[in-house]
Each structure stands twice: as structure tokens, then as C-alpha cells.
Coordinates of C-alpha atoms and ligand atoms in Angstrom, one line a residue:
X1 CA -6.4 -35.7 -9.9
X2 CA -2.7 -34.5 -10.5
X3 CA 0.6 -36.0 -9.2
X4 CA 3.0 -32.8 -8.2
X5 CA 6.3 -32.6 -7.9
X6 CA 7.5 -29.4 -5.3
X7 CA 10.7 -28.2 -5.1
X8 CA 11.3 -27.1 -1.8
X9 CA 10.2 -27.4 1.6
X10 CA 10.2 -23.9 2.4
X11 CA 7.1 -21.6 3.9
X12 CA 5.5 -21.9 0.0
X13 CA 6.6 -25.8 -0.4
X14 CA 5.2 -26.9 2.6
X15 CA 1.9 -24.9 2.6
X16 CA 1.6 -25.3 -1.7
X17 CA 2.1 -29.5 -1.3
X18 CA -0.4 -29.5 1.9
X19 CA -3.1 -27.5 0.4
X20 CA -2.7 -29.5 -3.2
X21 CA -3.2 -32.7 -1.7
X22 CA -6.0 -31.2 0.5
X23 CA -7.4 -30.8 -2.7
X24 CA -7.2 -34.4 -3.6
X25 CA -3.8 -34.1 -5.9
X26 CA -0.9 -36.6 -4.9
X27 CA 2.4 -34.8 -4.1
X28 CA 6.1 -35.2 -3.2
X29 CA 7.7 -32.4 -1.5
X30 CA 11.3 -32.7 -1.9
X31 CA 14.3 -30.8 -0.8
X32 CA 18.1 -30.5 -0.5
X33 CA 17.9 -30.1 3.1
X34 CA 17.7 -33.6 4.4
X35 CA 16.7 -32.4 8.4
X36 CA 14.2 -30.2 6.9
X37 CA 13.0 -33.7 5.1
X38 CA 13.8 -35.7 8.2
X39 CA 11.8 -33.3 10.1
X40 CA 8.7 -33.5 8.2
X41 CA 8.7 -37.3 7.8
X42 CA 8.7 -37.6 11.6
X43 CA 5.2 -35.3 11.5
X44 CA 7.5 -32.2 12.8
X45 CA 7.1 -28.9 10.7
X46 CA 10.6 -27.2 10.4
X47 CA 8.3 -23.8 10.2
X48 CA 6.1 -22.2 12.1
X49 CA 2.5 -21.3 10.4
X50 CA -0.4 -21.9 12.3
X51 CA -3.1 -24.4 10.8
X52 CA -0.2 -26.0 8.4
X53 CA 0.0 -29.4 10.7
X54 CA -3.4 -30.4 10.4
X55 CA -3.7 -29.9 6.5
X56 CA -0.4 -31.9 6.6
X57 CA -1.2 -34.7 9.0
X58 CA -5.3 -34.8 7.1
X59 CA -3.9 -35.8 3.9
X60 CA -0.2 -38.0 5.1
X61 CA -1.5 -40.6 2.4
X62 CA -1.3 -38.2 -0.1
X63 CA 1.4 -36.2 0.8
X64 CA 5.3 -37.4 0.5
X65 CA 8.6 -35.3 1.5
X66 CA 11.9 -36.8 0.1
X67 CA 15.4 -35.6 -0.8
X68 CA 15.3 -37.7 -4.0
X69 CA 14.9 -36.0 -7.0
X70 CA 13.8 -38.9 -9.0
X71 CA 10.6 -39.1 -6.8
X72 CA 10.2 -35.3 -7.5
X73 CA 10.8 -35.1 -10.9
X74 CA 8.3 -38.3 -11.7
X75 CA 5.4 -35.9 -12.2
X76 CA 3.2 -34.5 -14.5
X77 CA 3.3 -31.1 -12.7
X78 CA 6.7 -30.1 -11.4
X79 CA 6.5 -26.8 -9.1
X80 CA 9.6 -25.0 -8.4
X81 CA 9.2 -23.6 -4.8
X82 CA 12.8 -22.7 -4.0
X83 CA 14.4 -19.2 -2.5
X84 CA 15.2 -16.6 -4.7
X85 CA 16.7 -14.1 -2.4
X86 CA 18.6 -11.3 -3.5
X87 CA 22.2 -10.6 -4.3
X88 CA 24.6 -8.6 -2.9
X89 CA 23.7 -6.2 -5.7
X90 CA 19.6 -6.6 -5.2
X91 CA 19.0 -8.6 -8.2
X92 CA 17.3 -11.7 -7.7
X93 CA 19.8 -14.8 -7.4
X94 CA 18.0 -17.9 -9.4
X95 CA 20.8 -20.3 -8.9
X96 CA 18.1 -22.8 -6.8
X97 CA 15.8 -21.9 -10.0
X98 CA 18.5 -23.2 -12.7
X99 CA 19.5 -26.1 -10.3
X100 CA 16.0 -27.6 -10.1
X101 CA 16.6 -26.8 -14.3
X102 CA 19.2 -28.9 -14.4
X103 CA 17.8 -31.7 -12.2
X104 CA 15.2 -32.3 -14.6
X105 CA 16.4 -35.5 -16.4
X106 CA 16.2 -35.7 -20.4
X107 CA 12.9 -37.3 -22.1
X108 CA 11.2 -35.7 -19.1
X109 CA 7.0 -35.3 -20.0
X110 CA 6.0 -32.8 -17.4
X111 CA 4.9 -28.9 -17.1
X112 CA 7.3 -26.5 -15.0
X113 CA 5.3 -24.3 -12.9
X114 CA 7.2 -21.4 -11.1
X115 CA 6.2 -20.4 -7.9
X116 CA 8.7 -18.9 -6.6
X117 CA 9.2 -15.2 -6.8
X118 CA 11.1 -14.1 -10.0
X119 CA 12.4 -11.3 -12.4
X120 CA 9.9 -10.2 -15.1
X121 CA 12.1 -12.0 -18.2
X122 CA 12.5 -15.6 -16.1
X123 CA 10.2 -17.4 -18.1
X124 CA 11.9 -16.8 -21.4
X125 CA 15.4 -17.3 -20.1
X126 CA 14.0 -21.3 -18.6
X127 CA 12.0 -21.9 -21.8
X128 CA 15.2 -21.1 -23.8
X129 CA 17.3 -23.4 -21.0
X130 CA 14.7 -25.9 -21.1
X131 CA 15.1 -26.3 -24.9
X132 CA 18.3 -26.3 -25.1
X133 CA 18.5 -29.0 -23.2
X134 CA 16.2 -31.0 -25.6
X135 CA 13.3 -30.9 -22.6
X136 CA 11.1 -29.7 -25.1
X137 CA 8.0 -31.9 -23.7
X138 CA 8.5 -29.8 -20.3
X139 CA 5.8 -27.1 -20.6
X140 CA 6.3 -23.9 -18.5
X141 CA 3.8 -22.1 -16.8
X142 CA 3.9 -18.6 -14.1
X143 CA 1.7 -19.3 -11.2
X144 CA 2.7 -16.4 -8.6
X145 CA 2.4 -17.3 -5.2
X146 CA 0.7 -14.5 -3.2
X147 CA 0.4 -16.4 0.3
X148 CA 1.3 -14.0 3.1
X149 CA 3.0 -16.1 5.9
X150 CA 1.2 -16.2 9.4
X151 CA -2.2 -16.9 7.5
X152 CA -0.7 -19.1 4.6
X153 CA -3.2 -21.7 4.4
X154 CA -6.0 -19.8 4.1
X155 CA -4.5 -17.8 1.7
X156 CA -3.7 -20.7 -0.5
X157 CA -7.3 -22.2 0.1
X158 CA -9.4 -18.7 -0.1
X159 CA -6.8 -16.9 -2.6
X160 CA -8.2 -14.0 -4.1
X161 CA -6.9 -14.8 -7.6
X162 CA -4.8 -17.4 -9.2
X163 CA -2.8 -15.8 -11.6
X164 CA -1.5 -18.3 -14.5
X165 CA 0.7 -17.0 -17.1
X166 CA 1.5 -19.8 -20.2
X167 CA 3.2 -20.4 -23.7
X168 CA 1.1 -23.2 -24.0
X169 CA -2.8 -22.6 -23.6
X170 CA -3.3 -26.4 -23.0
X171 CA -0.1 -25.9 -19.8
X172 CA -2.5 -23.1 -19.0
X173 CA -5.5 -25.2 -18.6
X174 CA -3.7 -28.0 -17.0
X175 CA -2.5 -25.6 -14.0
X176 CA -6.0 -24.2 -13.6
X177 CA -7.4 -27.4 -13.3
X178 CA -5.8 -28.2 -10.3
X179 CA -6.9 -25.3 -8.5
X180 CA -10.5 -26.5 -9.6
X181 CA -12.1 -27.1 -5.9
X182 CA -11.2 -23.4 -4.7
X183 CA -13.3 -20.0 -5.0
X184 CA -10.9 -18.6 -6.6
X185 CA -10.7 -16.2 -10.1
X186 CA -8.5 -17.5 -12.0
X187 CA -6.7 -14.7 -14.6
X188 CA -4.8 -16.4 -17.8
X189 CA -2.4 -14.1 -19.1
X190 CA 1.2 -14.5 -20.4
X191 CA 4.6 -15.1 -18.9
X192 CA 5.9 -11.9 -18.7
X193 CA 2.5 -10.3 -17.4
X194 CA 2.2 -13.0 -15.1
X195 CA 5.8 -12.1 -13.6
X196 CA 4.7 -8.7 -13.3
X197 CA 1.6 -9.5 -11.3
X198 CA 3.1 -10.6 -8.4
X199 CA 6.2 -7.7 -8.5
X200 CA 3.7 -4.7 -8.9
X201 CA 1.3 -6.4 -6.3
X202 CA 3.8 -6.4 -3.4
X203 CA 5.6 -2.7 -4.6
X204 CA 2.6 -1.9 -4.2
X205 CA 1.6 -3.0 -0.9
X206 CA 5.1 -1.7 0.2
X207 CA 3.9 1.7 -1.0
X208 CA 1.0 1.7 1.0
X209 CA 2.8 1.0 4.2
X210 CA 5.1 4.0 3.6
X211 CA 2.6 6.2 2.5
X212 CA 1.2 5.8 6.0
X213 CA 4.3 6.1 7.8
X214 CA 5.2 9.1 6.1
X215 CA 1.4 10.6 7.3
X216 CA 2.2 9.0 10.6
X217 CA 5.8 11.1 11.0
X218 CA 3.7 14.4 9.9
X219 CA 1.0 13.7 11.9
X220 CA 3.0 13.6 14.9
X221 CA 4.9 17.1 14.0
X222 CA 1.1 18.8 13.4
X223 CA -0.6 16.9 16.1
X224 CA -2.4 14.4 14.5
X225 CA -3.3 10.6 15.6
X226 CA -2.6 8.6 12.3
X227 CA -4.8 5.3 14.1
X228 CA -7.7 8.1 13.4
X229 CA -6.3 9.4 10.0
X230 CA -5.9 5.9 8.6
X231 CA -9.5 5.0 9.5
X232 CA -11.0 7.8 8.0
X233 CA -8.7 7.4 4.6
X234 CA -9.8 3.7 4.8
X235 CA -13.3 4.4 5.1
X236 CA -12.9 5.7 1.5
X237 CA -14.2 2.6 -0.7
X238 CA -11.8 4.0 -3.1
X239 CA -8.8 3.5 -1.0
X240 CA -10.0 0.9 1.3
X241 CA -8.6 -0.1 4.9
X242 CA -5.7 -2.7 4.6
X243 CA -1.9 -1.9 4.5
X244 CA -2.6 1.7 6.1
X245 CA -1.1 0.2 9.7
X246 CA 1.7 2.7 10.4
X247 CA 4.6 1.5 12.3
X248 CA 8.4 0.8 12.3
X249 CA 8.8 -0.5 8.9
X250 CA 8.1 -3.7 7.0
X251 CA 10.6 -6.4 6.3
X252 CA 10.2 -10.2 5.9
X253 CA 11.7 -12.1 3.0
X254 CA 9.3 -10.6 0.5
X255 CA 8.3 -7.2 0.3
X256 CA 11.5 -5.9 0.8
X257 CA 13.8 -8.2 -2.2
X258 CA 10.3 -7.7 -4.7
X259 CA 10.7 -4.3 -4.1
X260 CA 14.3 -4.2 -4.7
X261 CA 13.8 -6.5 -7.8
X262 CA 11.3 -4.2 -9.8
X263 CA 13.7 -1.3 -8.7
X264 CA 15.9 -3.1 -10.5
X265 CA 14.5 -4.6 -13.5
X266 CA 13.3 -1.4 -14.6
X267 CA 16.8 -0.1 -13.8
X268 CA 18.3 -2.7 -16.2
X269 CA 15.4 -2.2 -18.9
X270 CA 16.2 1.7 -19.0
X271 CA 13.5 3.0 -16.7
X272 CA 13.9 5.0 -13.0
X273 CA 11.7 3.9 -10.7
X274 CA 11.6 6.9 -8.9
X275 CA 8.7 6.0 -6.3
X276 CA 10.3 2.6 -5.2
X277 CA 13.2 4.7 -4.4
X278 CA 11.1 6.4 -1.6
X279 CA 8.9 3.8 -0.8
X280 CA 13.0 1.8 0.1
X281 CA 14.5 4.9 2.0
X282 CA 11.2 5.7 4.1
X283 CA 11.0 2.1 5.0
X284 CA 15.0 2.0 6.1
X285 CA 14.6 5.8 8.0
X286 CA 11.5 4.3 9.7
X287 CA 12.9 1.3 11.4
X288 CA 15.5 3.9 12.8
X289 CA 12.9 6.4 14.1
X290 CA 12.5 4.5 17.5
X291 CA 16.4 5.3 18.3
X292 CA 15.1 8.9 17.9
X293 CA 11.9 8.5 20.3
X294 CA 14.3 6.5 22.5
X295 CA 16.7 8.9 22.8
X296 CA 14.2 12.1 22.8
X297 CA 13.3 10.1 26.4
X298 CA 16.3 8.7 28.0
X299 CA 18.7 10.7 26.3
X300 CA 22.3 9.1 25.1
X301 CA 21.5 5.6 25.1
X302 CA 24.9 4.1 26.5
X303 CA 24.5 1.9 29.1
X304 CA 20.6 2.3 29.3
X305 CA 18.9 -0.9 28.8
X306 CA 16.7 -1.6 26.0
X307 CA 14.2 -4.5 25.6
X308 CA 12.6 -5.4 22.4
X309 CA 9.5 -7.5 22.6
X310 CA 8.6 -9.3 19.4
X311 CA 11.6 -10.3 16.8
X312 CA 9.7 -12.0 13.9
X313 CA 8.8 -9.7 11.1
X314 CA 5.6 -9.8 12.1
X315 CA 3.3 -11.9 14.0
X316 CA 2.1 -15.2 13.5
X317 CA 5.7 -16.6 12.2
X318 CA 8.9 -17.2 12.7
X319 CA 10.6 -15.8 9.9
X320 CA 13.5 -13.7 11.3
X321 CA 14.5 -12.5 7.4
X322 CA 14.8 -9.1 6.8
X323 CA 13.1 -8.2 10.3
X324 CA 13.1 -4.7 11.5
X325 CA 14.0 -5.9 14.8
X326 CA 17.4 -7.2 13.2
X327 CA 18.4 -3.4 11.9
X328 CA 16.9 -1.6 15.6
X329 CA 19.2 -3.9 17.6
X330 CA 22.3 -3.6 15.5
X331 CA 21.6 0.4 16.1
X332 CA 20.9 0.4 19.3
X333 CA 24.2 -1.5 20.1
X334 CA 25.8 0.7 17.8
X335 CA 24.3 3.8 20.4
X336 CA 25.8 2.0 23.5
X337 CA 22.8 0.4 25.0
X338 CA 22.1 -2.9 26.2
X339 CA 19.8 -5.0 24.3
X340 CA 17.5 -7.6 25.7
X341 CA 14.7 -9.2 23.3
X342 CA 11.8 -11.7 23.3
X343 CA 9.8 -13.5 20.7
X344 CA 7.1 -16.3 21.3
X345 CA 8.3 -18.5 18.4
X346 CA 10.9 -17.0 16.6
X347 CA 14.7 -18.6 17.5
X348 CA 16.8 -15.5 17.1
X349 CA 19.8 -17.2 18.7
X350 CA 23.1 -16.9 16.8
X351 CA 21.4 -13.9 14.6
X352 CA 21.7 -11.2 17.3
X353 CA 25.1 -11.0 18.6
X354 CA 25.3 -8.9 22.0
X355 CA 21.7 -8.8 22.2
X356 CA 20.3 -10.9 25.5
X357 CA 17.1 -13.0 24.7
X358 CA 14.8 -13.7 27.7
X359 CA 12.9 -16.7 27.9
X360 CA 9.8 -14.6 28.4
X361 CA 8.8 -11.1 27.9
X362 CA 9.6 -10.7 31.9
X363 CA 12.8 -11.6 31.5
X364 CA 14.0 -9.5 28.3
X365 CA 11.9 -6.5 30.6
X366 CA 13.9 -7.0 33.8
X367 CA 15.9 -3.9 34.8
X368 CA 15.2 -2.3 31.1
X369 CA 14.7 0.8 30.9
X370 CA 12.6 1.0 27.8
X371 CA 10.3 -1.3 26.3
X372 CA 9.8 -1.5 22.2
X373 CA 6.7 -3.3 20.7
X374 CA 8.4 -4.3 17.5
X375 CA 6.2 -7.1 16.5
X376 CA 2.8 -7.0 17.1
X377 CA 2.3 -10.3 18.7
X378 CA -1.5 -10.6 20.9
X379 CA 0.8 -12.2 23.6
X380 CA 2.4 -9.2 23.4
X381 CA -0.5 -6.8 22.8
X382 CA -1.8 -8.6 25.7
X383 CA 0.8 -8.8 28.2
X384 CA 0.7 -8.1 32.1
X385 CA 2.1 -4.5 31.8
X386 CA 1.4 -3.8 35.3
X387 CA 3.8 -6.8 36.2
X388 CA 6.2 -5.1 33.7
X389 CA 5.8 -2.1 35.3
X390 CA 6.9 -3.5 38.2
X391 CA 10.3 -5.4 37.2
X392 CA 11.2 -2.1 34.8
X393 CA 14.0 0.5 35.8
X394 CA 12.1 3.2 34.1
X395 CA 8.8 3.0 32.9
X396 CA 9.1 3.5 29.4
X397 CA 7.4 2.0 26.2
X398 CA 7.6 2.7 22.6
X399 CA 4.6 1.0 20.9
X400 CA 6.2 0.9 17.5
X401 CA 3.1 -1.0 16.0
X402 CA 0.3 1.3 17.9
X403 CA -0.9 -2.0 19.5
X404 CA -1.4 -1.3 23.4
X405 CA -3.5 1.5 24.9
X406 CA -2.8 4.3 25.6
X407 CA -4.7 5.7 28.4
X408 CA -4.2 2.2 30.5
X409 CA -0.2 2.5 30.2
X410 CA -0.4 6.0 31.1
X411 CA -2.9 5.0 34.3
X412 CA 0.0 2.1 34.9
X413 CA 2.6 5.2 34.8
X414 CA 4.0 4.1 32.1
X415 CA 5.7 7.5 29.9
X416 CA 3.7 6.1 26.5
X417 CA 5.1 6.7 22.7
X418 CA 3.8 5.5 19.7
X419 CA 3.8 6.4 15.9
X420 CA 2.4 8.9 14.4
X421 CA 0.2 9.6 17.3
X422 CA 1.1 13.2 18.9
X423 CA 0.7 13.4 22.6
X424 CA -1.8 16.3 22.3
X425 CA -4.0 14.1 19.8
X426 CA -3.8 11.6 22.3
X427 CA -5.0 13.5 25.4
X428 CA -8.3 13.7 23.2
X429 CA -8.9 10.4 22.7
X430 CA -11.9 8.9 23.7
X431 CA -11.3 6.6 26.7
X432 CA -13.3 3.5 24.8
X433 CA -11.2 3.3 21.5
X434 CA -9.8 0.0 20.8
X435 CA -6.6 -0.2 19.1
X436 CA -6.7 -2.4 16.1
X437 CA -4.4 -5.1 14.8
X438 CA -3.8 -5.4 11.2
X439 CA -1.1 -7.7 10.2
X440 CA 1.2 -7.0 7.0
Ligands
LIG501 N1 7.5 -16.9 2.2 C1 6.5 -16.2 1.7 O1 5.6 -15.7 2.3 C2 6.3 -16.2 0.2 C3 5.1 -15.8 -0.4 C4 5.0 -15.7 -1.8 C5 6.1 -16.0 -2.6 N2 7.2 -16.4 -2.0 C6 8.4 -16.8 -2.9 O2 8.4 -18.2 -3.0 C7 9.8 -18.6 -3.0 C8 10.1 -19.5 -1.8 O3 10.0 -18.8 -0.7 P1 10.0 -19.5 0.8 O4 9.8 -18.4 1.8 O5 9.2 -20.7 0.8 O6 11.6 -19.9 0.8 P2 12.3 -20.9 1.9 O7 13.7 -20.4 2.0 O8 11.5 -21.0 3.1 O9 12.3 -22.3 1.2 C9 13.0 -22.6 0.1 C10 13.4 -24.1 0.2 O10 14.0 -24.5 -1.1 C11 15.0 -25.5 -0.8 N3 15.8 -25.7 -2.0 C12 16.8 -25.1 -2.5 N4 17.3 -25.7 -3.6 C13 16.5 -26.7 -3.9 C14 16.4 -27.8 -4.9 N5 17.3 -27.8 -5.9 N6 15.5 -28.7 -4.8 C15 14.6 -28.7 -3.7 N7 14.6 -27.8 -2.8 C16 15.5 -26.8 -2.8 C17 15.7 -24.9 0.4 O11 16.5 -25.8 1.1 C18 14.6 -24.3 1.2 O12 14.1 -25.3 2.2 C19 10.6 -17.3 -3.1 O13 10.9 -17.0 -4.4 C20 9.7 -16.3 -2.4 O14 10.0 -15.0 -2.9 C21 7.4 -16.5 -0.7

């Protein structure tokens, strides 16, 4: 068994250290953020992903979280789980990368494995740093992180693949030696390819969800119901069913900055991207649709009230970062209308200025005049819309993730929008149909 060093106590930190020393490694999870540390040393988790506090609390013997670097560093496998978010310009901005560089102290014996999310080219510019610096017994290895957050231990423990990119073949079989008690194939290749992996796999997911939005905004011009559209496409082996969930847009702290970051790198190397351009714009235009629904019902927003139920990027978290909610309240303001919001978990407080949260959906939903699903949380999904019914101005809903049903908001009186769902493809649905819940 290994002894780990993570850098960072982040949503991949926490959930890499947990599930390593799950699988019988010793680890110290260290990071600059001494409440985070405080936090989990007190068995609190400074995120929210279900399932993480058990695999933490299981293995507290072998599982440590310090701000000390020394503790960090005084491994054989050092992983480097810090933010890379993007600059002002979209590039990626590795200064936590080239701190936990510099951290490393000379005559260190150890391998570098980078988890975090970075630019095709990375690997090259550390190895060079790394030996410059003498470190020339620090290996370096790319081991993408593909977690999804909301289901991130699972993910880790059933991954589809583990991707491991090396210099060093004997670095190589080190790393996949760890990840020895999972079901998981493991694909050597080199560092560059290994980079590449994990860019391409989320442009493309990205893709996928604005391919569908795009079918979804002309099936509601021909009258089409995309929820039937996306099952048929999906029924295709060849194109299978997952990321074909139309709705307002994807954001989180992923998609959206990988995106930008092959946009750019292929910018910078001489290429034009020209599909991530669209796959960007449709994404942006799609968040802003529901102003357009909104306003095709109430007419000028000013002064109509506006509640938005769900804030997190998506369910099952409560990571506010790049959430579509963010850009559809700012616009909405910008129309004149008061915003009220709700979230189960997520703490939007101090990120939405002017917006009202309520302390439950009922609250945000009191005197509104429209309600928009933007997340699709069950609780949500699932809520007493005859009881919001009844404390609404005007009976109003936008289902921006095609989550409720239909026909029973309609018998509830509710006026019912959705995506990519025209009203006359609606009319012929049959009574029974489910919605579904995918989550991105
Ligand atoms: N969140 C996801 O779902 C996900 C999935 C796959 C890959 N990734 C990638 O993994 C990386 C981390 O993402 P995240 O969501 O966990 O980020 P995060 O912001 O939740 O966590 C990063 C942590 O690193 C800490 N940190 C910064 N500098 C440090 C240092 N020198 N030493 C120790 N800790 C330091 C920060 O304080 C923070 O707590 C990113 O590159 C991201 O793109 C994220």
C-alpha cells in the first residue's frame, strides 16, 4: 500500500484522499485553507457530496488533513488536486499548480501526479520546472480526474477508465497500482495524450448538451417534444442516451473553463476550433431563453416577481460556479423584475445581490408571479405544487429542465412551459409518460 500526498481539499481532494485510503493507501490531504482543514478535522465536510462522509469517517485511521506541507510532501505519491480556473482571458491559470511546484523541497524521492484539470502542454512545462530545480527523482505522471460532482464517489470507485499518461513507464506502473482494487480499465498513454483525454471528453459532452438544446429550440418552432426526440435518438446504440437532457444550459466549474481551454489551446497552437465556438454561444443564448418564455407570458418583466427554484449547477451539490442560475438572475434584474430563489444546499448568499432567497421553496414562491425550475433537484421535482399554486400571484412555471409534469400542472392550473416541448406536441402526450431525470 501507498502513502499519498493530496494537494487540496477541494471536491477532487476530498473525494480522491477518501476513496484512496478506502482502498487501503495511507494519505494526507492538505491545504492552504486552514477552516477548510479545521473543518474536516472536526469530522465536518466543507462540501456537499452525498456518500463522501462515510468513506471519510470508514477509513479516519488512514486518512489525515493538514495545512503543513511537510506532512504532504513526505510521500511517495504526491497528487496535485488544486483549482485551475480560468483567466480573465479563458486560459487556464496554474499559479496553485506551480505553487505546489515550488513547495516541493529539494532531494525530494516522490512521483507528481496531476489531477487537476490542465492545458495539453502542462506536463512538459512541470518536467522542465521540476528539473530545473534539481527534483530530478520527482517522477511526473497525468492521471485525469473524470468524477462528476453529485455522484463523485462512485465515480471514483466504479470509474470507467483510469487514464495514466507517463515519461517514466516504471511512474506509470506505480500510479496504476494504486488503483489496483477497482474495475476499472486502465489506458497508459503519454502526457500530452493524457491531457487531451480529459479536454476532448468534456468538449465533448458539452457538445452533446447543445446539440440537444439546439433540437430542443427547433422542435418547439415545428412542434415537436424533444423529451420524445431525445429518446428515440438515444435508443440508437450508436448514439446512446446520456447528455441528450435539453434544458437551460450547463455550467459548473468544469465543462464550461475545459471548453474554453481547448478553444484556446488550439487557438494558440494555430487551429480554429470552430465547433466549440457554437457549442460556447448556444450554451450562453440558452440560459437566456427563459427571459424570452418569461416575457412571451407576463410581458415586460418590471416589477413582476420571479422565483427561481434550484441555484446549484445542478443537483446533488453545492457548487454555485458557473451556475446558469447566476447569469438568469443577473438578467432578470437587469429586465426590472424581482428575484426570489431557493436551493436545498447550496449557500448563494453574498453571490446574488438583489435577489431574495427564501428559506424554502414556499417562501422564494410567495406572491411570485412565475416559477423557474433551474436546477433539477427531486425536492424540487417533487414539490407540493398545489400548495404553490396556492401562495403564487399568477400561476406560472417554466420547467427549464423538463422535470415536472405536464398534464398535472396544467390540471393544478398552472400556464406550463418547458424546453423544446411545443404546446401542440404536448396536448398529445400520453397521460402516463414519466418525465425522466438525467443529471449532467
Ligand atoms: N469538481 C469537479 O467535479 C472536477 C472533476 C474533475 C476534475 N476537476 C479538476 O480538478 C481540479 C480541482 O477541482 P476542485 O473542484 O476540486 O477545486 P476546488 O476549488 O474545490 O478545490 C481546490 C482546493 O485547492 C486548494 N489549494 C490551492 N492551492 C493549494 C496548495 N498550494 N496546496 C494545497 N491546496 C491548495 C484550495 O484552497 C481549494 O480548497 C481542477 O483542475 C478541476 O478542473 C474537477
Amino acid at each position: 500500500m501507498a502513502r499519498i500526498g493530496i494537494f487540496g481539499a477541494g471536491y477532487v481532494g476530498i473525494v480522491s484522499g477518501a476513496c484512496l485510503a478506502e482502498l487501503g493507501h495511507t494519505v494526507v490531504v492538505r491545504d492552504v485553507v486552514q477552516e477548510r482543514i479545521e473543518r474536516l478535522n472536526a469530522g465536518e465536510l466543507p462540501i456537499y457530496e452525498p456518500g463522501l462522509d462515510e468513506v471519510v469517517e470508514r477509513n479516519r485511521d488512514r486518512l489525515r488533513f493538514t495545512t503543513g506541507v511537510a506532512a504532504a510532501v513526505d510521500n511517495d505519491l504526491l497528487f496535485v488536486c488544486v483549482g485551475t480556473p480560468p483567466t480573465h482571458s479563458g486560459d487556464a491559470d496554474l499559479a496553485a499548480v506551480w505553487t505546489v511546484i515550488e513547495e516541493i523541497p529539494p532531494g525530494t524521492r516522490a512521483i507528481l501526479v496531476m489531477k487537476s484539470t490542465v492545458p495539453v502542454g502542462t506536463g512538459e512545462k512541470v518536467r522542465a520546472a521540476l528539473d530545473a530545480r534539481g527534483l530530478v527523482d520527482v517522477g511526473y505522471v497525468s492521471c485525469p480526474e473524470f468524477l462528476a460532482e453529485g455522484t463523485a464517489v462512485r465515480d471514483f470507485l466504479s470509474s470507467d477508465r483510469i487514464v495514466v499518461g507517463a515519461y517514466d513507464e516504471a511512474d506509470g506502473d506505480a500510479v496504476e497500482a494504486l488503483h489496483a482494487g477497482l474495475d476499472a480499465p486502465v489506458l497508459r498513454t503519454d502526457v500530452p495524450s493524457a491531457e487531451m483525454i480529459k479536454l476532448a471528453a468534456n468538449a465533448y459532452l458539452g457538445t452533446r448538451i447543445s446539440f440537444i438544446n439546439e433540437i430542443a429550440n427547433v422542435c418547439e418552432l415545428v412542434g415537436a417534444d424533444v423529451q420524445q426526440v431525445a429518446r428515440g435518438m438515444g435508443l440508437d446504440r450508436r448514439i446512446g442516451e446520456h447528455y441528450l437532457r435539453p434544458g437551460i444550459g450547463f455550467g459548473g466549474s468544469c465543462f464550461p473553463k475545459d471548453i474554453s481551454f481547448l478553444k484556446l489551446l488550439a487557438g494558440n497552437s494555430g487551429y480554429h476550433f470552430q465547433l466549440l465556438n457554437a457549442v460556447i454561444e448556444v450554451n450562453e443564448l440558452q440560459k437566456r431563453r427563459v427571459v424570452t418564455k418569461l416575457q412571451k407570458h407576463l410581458g415586460s418583466l418590471r416589477g413582476k416577481r420571479v422565483a427561481l427554484l434550484g441555484l446549484a449547477f445542478k443537483p446533488n451539490t453545492d457548487d454555485l460556479r458557473e451556475a446558469p442560475s447566476i447569469v438568469l438572475a443577473a438578467r432578470l434584474l437587469a429586465e426590472g423584475a424581482e428575484v426570489s430563489a431557493w436551493d436545498p444546499v447550496a449557500d448563494a448568499s453574498g453571490l446574488l445581490k438583489g435577489v431574495r432567497l427564501g428559506a424554502s421553496a414556499l417562501e422564494a414562491l410567495a406572491g411570485a408571479d412565475a416559477a423557474v425550475v433551474v436546477t433539477e433537484w427531486p425536492q424540487i421535482a417533487e414539490l407540493d405544487w398545489a400548495g404553490a399554486k396556492s401562495v403564487m400571484r399568477t400561476s406560472l412555471v417554466i420547467d427549464g429542465r423538463n422535470v415536472l409534469d405536464p398534464h398535472e400542472l396544467k390540471r393544478l392550473g398552472f400556464a406550463y412551459d418547458a424546453v423544446g416541448r411545443a404546446e401542440s406536441a404536448l396536448s398529445l402526450l400520453p397521460e402516463t409518460q414519466e418525465p425522466e431525470r438525467e443529471q449532467h
